Coordinates of C-alpha atoms (C1' of nucleotides) in Angstrom, one line a residue:
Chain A
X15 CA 381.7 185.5 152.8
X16 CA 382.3 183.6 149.4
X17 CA 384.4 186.4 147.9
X18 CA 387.4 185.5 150.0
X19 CA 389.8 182.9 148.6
X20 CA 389.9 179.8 150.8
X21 CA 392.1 178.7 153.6
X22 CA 392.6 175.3 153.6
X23 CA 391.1 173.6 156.4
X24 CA 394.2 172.3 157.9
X25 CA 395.8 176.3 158.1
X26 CA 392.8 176.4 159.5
X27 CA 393.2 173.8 162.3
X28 CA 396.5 175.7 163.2
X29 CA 394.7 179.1 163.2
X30 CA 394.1 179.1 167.2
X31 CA 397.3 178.0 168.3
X32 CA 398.9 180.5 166.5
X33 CA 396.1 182.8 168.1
X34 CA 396.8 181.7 171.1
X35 CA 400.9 182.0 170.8
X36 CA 400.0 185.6 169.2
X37 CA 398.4 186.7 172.7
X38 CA 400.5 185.6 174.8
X39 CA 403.2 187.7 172.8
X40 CA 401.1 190.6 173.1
X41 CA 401.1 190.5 176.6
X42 CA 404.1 190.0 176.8
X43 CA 404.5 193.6 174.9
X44 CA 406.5 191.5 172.2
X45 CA 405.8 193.1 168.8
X46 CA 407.7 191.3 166.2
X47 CA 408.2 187.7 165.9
X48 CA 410.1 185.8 162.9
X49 CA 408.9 182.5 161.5
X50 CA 411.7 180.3 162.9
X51 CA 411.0 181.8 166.3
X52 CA 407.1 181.1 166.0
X53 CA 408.0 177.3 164.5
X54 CA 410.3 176.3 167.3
X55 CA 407.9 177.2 169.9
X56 CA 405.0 175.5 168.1
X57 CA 407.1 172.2 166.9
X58 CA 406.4 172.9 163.0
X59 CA 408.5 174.4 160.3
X60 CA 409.5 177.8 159.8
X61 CA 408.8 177.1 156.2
X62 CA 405.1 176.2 157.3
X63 CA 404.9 179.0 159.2
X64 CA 405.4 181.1 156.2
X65 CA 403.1 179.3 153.9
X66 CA 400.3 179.4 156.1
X67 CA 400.9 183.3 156.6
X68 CA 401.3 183.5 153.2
X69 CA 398.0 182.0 151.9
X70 CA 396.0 184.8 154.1
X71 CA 398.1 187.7 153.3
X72 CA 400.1 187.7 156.5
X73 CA 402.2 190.6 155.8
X74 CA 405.2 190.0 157.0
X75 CA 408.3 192.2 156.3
X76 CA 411.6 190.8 154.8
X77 CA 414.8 190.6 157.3
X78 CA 412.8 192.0 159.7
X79 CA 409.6 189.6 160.9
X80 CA 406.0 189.5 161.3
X81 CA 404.3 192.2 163.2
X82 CA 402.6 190.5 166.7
X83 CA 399.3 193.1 167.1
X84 CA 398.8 193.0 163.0
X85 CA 399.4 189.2 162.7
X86 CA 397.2 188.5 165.9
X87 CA 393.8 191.1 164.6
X88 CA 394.7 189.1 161.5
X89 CA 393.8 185.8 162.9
X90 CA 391.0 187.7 165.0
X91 CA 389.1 188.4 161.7
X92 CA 389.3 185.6 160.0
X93 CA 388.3 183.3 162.7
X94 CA 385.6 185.5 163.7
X95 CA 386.2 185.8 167.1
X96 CA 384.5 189.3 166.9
X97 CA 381.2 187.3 166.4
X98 CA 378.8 186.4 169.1
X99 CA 377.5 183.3 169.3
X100 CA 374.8 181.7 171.4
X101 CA 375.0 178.2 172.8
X102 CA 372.9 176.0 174.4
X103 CA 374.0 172.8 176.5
X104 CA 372.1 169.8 176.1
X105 CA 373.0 167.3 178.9
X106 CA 373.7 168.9 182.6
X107 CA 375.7 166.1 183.4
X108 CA 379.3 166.6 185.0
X109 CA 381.0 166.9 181.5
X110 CA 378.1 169.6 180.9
X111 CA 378.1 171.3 184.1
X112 CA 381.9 171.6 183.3
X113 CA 381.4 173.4 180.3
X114 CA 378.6 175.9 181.2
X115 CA 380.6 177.3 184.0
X116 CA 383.9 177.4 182.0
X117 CA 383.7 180.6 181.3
X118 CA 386.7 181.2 179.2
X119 CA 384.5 180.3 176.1
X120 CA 382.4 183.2 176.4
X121 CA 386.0 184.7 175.9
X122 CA 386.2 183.7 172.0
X123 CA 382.1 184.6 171.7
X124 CA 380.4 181.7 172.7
X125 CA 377.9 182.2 174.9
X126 CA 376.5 179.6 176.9
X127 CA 372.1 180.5 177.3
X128 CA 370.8 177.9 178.3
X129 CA 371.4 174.6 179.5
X130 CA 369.0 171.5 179.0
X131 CA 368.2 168.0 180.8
X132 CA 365.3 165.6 181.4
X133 CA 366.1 164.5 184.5
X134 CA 363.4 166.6 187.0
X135 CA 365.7 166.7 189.6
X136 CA 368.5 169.0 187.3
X137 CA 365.5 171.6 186.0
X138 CA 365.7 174.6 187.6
X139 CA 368.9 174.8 189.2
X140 CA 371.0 177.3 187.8
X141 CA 374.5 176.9 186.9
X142 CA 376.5 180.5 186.4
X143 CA 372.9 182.4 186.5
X144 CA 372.2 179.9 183.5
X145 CA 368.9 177.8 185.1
X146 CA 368.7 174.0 183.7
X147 CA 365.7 174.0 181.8
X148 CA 363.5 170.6 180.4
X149 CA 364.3 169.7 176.7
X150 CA 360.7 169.7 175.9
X151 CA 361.2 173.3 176.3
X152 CA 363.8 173.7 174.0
X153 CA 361.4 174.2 171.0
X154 CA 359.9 177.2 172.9
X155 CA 363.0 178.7 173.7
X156 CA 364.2 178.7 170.3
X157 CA 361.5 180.1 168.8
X158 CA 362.5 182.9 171.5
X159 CA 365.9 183.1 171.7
X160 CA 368.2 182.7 168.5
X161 CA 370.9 179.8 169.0
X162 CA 373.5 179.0 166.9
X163 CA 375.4 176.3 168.5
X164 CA 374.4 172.9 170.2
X165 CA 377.1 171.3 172.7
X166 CA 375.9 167.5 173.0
X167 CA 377.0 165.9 176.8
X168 CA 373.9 163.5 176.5
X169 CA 374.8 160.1 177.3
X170 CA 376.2 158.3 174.4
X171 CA 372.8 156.1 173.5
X172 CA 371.1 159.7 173.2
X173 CA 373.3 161.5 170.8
X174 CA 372.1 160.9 167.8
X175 CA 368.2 161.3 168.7
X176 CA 369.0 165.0 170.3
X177 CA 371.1 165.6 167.3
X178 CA 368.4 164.9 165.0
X179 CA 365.8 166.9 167.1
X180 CA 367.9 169.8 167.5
X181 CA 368.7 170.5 163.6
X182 CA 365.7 169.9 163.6
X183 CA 364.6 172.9 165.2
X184 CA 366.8 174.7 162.8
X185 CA 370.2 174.4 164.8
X186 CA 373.1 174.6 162.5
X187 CA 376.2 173.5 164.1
X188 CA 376.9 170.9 166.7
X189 CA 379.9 170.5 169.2
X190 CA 379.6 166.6 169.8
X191 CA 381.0 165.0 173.1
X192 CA 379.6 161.8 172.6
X193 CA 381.8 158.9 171.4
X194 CA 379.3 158.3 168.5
X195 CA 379.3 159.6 164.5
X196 CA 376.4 161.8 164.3
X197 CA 375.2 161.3 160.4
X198 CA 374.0 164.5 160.4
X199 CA 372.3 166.3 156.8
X200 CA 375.3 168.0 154.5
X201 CA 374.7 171.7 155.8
X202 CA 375.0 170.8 159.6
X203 CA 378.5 171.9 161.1
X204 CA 379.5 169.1 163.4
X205 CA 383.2 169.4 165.4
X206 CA 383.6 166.1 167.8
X207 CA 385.5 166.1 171.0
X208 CA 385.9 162.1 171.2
X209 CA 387.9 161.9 174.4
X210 CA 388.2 158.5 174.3
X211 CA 389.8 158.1 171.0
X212 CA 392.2 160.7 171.6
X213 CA 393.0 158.9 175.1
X214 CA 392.9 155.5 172.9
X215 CA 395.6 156.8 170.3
X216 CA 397.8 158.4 173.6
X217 CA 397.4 154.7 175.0
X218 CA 398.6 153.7 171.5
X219 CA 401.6 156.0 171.2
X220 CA 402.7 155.0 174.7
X221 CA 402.8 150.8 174.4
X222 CA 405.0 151.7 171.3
X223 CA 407.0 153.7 172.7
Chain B
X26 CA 407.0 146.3 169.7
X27 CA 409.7 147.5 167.3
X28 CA 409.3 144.5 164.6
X29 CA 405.8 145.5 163.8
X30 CA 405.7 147.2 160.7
X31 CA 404.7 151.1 161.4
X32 CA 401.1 151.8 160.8
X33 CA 400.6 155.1 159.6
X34 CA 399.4 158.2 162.2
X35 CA 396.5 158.8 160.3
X36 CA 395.6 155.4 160.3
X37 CA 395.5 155.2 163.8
X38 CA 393.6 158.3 164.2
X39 CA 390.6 156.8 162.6
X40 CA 390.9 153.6 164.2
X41 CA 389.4 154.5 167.0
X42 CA 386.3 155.4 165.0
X43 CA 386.4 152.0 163.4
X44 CA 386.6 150.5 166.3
X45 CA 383.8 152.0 167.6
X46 CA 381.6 151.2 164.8
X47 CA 382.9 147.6 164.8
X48 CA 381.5 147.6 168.3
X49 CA 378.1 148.4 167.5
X50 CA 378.0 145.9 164.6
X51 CA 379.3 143.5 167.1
X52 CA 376.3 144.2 169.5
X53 CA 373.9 143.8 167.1
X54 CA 374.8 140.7 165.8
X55 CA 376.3 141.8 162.7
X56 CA 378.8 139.6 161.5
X57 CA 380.4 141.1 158.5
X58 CA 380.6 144.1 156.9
X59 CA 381.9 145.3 153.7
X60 CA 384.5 148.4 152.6
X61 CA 381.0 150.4 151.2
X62 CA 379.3 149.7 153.9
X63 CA 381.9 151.0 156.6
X64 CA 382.4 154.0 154.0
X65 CA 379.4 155.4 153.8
X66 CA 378.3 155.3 157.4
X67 CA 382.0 157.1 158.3
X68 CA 381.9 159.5 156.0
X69 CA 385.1 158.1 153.7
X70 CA 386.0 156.5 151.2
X71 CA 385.6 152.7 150.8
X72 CA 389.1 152.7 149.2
X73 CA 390.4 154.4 152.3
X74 CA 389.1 152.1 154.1
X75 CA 390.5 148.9 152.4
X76 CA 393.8 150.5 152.3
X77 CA 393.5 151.1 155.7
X78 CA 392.9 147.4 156.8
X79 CA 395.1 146.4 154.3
X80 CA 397.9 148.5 156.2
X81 CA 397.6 145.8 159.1
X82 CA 396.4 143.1 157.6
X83 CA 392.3 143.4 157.7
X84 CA 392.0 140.0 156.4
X85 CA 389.1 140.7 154.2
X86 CA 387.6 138.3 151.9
X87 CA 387.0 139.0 148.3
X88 CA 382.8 139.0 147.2
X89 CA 382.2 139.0 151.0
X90 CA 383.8 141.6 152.9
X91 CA 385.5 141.4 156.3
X92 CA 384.5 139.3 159.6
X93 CA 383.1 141.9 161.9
X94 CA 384.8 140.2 164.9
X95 CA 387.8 139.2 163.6
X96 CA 388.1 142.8 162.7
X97 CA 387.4 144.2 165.8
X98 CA 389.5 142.1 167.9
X99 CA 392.7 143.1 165.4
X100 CA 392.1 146.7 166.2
X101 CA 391.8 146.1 169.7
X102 CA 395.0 144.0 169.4
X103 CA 396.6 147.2 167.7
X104 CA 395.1 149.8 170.3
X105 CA 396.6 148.3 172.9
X106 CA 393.0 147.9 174.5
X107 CA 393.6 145.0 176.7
X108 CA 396.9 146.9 178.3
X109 CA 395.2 148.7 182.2
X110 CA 397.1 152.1 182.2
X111 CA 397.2 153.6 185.5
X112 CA 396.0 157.0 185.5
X113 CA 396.0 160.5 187.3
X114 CA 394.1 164.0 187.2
X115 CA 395.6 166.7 188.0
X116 CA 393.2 169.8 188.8
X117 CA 390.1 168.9 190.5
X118 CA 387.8 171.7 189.1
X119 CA 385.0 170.8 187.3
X120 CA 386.8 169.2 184.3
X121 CA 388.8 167.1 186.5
X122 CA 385.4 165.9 188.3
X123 CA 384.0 165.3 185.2
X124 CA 386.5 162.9 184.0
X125 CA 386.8 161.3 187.7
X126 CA 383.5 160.7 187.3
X127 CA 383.4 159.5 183.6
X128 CA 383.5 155.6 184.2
X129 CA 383.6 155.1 180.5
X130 CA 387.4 155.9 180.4
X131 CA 387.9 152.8 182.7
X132 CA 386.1 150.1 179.7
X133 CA 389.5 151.1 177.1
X134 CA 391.7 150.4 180.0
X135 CA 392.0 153.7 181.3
X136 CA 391.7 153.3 185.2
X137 CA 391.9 157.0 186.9
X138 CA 393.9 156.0 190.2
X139 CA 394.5 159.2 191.5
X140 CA 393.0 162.5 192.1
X141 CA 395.2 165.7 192.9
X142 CA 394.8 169.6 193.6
X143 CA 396.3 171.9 195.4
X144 CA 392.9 173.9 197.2
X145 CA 392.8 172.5 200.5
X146 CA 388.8 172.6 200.8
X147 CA 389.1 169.7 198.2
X148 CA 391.6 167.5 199.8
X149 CA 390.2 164.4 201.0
X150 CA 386.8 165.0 199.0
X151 CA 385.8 161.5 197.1
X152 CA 385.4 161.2 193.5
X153 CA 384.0 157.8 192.9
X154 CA 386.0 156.1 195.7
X155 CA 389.1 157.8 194.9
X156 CA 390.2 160.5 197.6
X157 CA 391.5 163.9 196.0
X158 CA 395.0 164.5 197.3
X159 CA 397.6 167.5 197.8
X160 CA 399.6 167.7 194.8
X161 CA 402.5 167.9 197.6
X162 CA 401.9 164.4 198.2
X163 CA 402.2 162.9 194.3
X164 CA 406.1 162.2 194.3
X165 CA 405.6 160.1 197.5
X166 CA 401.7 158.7 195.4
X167 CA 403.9 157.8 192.6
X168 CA 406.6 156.1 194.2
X169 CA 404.0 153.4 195.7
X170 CA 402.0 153.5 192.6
X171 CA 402.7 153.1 189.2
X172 CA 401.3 155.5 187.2
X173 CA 401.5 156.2 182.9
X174 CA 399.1 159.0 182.4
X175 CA 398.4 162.5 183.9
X176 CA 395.7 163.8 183.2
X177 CA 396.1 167.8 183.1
X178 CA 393.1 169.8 184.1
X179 CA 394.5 172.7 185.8
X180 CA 394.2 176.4 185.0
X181 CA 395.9 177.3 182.2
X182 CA 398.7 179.4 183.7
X183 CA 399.4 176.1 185.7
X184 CA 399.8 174.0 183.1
X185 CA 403.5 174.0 182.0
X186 CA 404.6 173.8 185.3
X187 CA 403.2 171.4 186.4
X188 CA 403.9 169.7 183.3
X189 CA 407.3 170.0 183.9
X190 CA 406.9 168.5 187.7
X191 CA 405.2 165.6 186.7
X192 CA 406.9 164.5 183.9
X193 CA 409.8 165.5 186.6
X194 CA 408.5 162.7 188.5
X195 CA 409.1 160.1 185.5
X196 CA 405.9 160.0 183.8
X197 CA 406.1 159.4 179.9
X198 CA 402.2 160.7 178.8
X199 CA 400.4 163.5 179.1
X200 CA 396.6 164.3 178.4
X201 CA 396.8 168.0 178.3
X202 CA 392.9 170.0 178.4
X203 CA 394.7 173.4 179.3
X204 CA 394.8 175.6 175.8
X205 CA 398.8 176.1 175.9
X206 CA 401.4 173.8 174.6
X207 CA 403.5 172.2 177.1
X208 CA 407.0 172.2 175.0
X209 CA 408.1 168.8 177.0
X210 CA 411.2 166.7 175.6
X211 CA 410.6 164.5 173.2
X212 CA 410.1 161.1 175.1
X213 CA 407.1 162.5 176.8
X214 CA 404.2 161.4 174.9
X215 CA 401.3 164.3 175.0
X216 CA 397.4 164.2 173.5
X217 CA 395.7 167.4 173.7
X218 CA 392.0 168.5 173.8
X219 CA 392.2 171.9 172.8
X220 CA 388.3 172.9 173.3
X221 CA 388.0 176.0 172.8
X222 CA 390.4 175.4 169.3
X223 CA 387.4 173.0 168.3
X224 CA 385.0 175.3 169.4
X225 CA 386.7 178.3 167.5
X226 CA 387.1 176.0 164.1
X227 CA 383.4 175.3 164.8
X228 CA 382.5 179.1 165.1
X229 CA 384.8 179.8 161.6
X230 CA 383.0 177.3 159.4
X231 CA 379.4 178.7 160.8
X232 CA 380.7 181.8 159.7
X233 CA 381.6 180.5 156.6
X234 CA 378.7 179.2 155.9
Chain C
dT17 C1' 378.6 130.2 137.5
dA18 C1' 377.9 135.2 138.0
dG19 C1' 378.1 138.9 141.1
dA20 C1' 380.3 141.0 144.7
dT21 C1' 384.0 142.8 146.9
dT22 C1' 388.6 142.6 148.3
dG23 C1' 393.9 143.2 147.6
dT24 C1' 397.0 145.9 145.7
dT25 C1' 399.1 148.9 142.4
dA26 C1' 399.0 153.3 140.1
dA27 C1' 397.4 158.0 139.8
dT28 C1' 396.1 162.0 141.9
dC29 C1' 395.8 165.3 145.2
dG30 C1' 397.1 168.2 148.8
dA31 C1' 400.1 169.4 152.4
dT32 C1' 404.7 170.1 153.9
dT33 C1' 409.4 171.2 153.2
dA34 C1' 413.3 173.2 150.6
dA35 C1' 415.3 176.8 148.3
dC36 C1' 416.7 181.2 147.2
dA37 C1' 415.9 185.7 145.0
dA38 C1' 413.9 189.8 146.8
dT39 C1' 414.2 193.3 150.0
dC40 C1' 413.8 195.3 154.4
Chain D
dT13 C1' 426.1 198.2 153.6
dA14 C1' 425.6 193.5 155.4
dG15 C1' 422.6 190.4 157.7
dA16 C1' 418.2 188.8 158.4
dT17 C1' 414.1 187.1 157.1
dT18 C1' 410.2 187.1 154.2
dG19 C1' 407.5 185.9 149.7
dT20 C1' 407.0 182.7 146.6
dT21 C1' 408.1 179.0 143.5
dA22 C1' 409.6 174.3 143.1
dA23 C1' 410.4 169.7 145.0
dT24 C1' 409.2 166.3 148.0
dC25 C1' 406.5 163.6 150.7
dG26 C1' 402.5 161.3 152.3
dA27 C1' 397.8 160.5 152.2
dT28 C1' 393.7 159.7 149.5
dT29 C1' 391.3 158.0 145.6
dA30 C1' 390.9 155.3 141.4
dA31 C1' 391.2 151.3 139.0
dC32 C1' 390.9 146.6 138.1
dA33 C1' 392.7 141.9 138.3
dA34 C1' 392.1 138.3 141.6
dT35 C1' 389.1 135.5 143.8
dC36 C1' 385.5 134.3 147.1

DNA sequence: TAGATTGTTAATCGATTAACAATC
DNA sequence: TAGATTGTTAATCGATTAACAATC
């Protein structure tokens, strides 16, 4: 994958919404779309819009627009949405029941295979045919099914211990809902959901408003 | 609030994060802490940091650092943490039970006073004391209650709509989980989680690895 | 005092926006 | 053709980092 040039992390960060805009267009059997048109309906520039096209080659053809279906298989391959990729839950709280039976993730590749507690009451049931299974059986079930992701819903005091113990076991990448920074080695992937600080910073924008 | 000088948005992103730390230092008796120190366990800079206090006025000492308390009762000041902020969920699925049931919310102020849906097998259901409700009933809910946020955990192809209705109904912030952007006027404060964004970032820079 | 560490300015870096020639 | 809209460079803006005098 080094070959490629890079795309700055924040074109990046924009990536899925313009994924997600793209789709909608296609189903809306819509197949050309301009730049201003894309950057009203997403609140940026239309200048932005180009420059981020732009950096990945977005092909887009003078006085005339950017094609939807190209544009959107674009933004396929270079997320990587073709890729599967299994995921384990680790926490069967609410927030992790939540997630294993969303099943709009398995959409994009991610698919949830197993989901782990401690509490003996949670092993064994099964959430979307997926049973809850003891962590101390997570080292087995690594060793026998390949995982690539590690969503964290452990209460907050746990995070960082189940973090450690999962890389670990050779886990790579960590989706973290716990309202703590992990410290996790260099060549771990960590993305945080930390609902509270987004709620904090809505809280924010609204007392200044 | 107007007189206070504006602190910058990415400032405030990352206070959260401080805050949090602040908290732990706080706990465990800590009682100052210096620019490195923060740095390094945040993953920053130490001169982001400084010029980040500095922006409001961290009040650090030279050759010692800054009071931990001090510290983290200015950011608290800043957030806003002390203000309650009535809250509602809309969508009872298992997101919107989840956060019903997260009590954590309620510790920054965030106090989740209503529950709403429109499935009639979940009306009067209790989440933590708070009965779920017929959307159908939320103008006459809000008129006797004061309410800031709505929290928007509905299917996706629900989401602008009942963006629109609620905001309708005169409130001024949105926390929006469905993956679609709401496109509301520009008084209406809105925080999203985009998940499956995270999760597809997360999935790109595996890939990338 | 000497060492540590901030406050604060300046330099750098990167991201966003503007501009317009190219061209469909 | 004339109008639209991109590709692409340049300008601007803002955020991050570096530097070091001030000072505890």
């Amino acid at each position: 994958m080094k070959e490629k040039k890079k795309i700055s992390n924040s074109v990046i960060k924009r990536m899925p919404r313009y994924y997600r805009y793209l789709s909608t267009l296609k189903q809306m059997g819509i197949s050309r779309v301009s730049s201003k048109d894309l950057s009203t309906r997403m609140g940026i520039t239309s200048s932005q819009v180009r420059q981020d096209f732009f950096s990945f080659g977005g092909n887009g053809l003078q006085g005339y627009g950017y094609d939807v279906e190209f544009l959107h298989g674009e933004i396929h391959k270079i997320l990587g949405l073709d890729n599967i990729h299994p995921v384990i839950i680790i926490g069967a709280g609410s927030l992790g029941h939540a997630l294993a039976k969303h099943t709009d993730f398995a959409k994009s590749g991610f698919k949830v295979v197993g989901v782990f507690d401690i509490k003996p009451e949670l092993i064994g049931e099964k959430i979307n045919d997926i049973e809850i299974m003891h962590l101390e059986s997570l080292p087995e079930f690594i060793q026998n099914n390949p995982v690539d992701i590690a969503v964290l819903t452990v209460p907050e005091n746990y995070a960082v211990e189940v973090a450690k113990m999962v890389t670990g076991l050779g886990i790579k990448a960590l989706w973290n809902f716990s309202p703590v920074e992990l410290n996790t080695p260099e060549d771990i992937i960590v993305e945080n959901i930390h609902m509270i600080d987004s709620l904090i910073v809505l809280g924010y924008n609204l007392n200044e408003r």
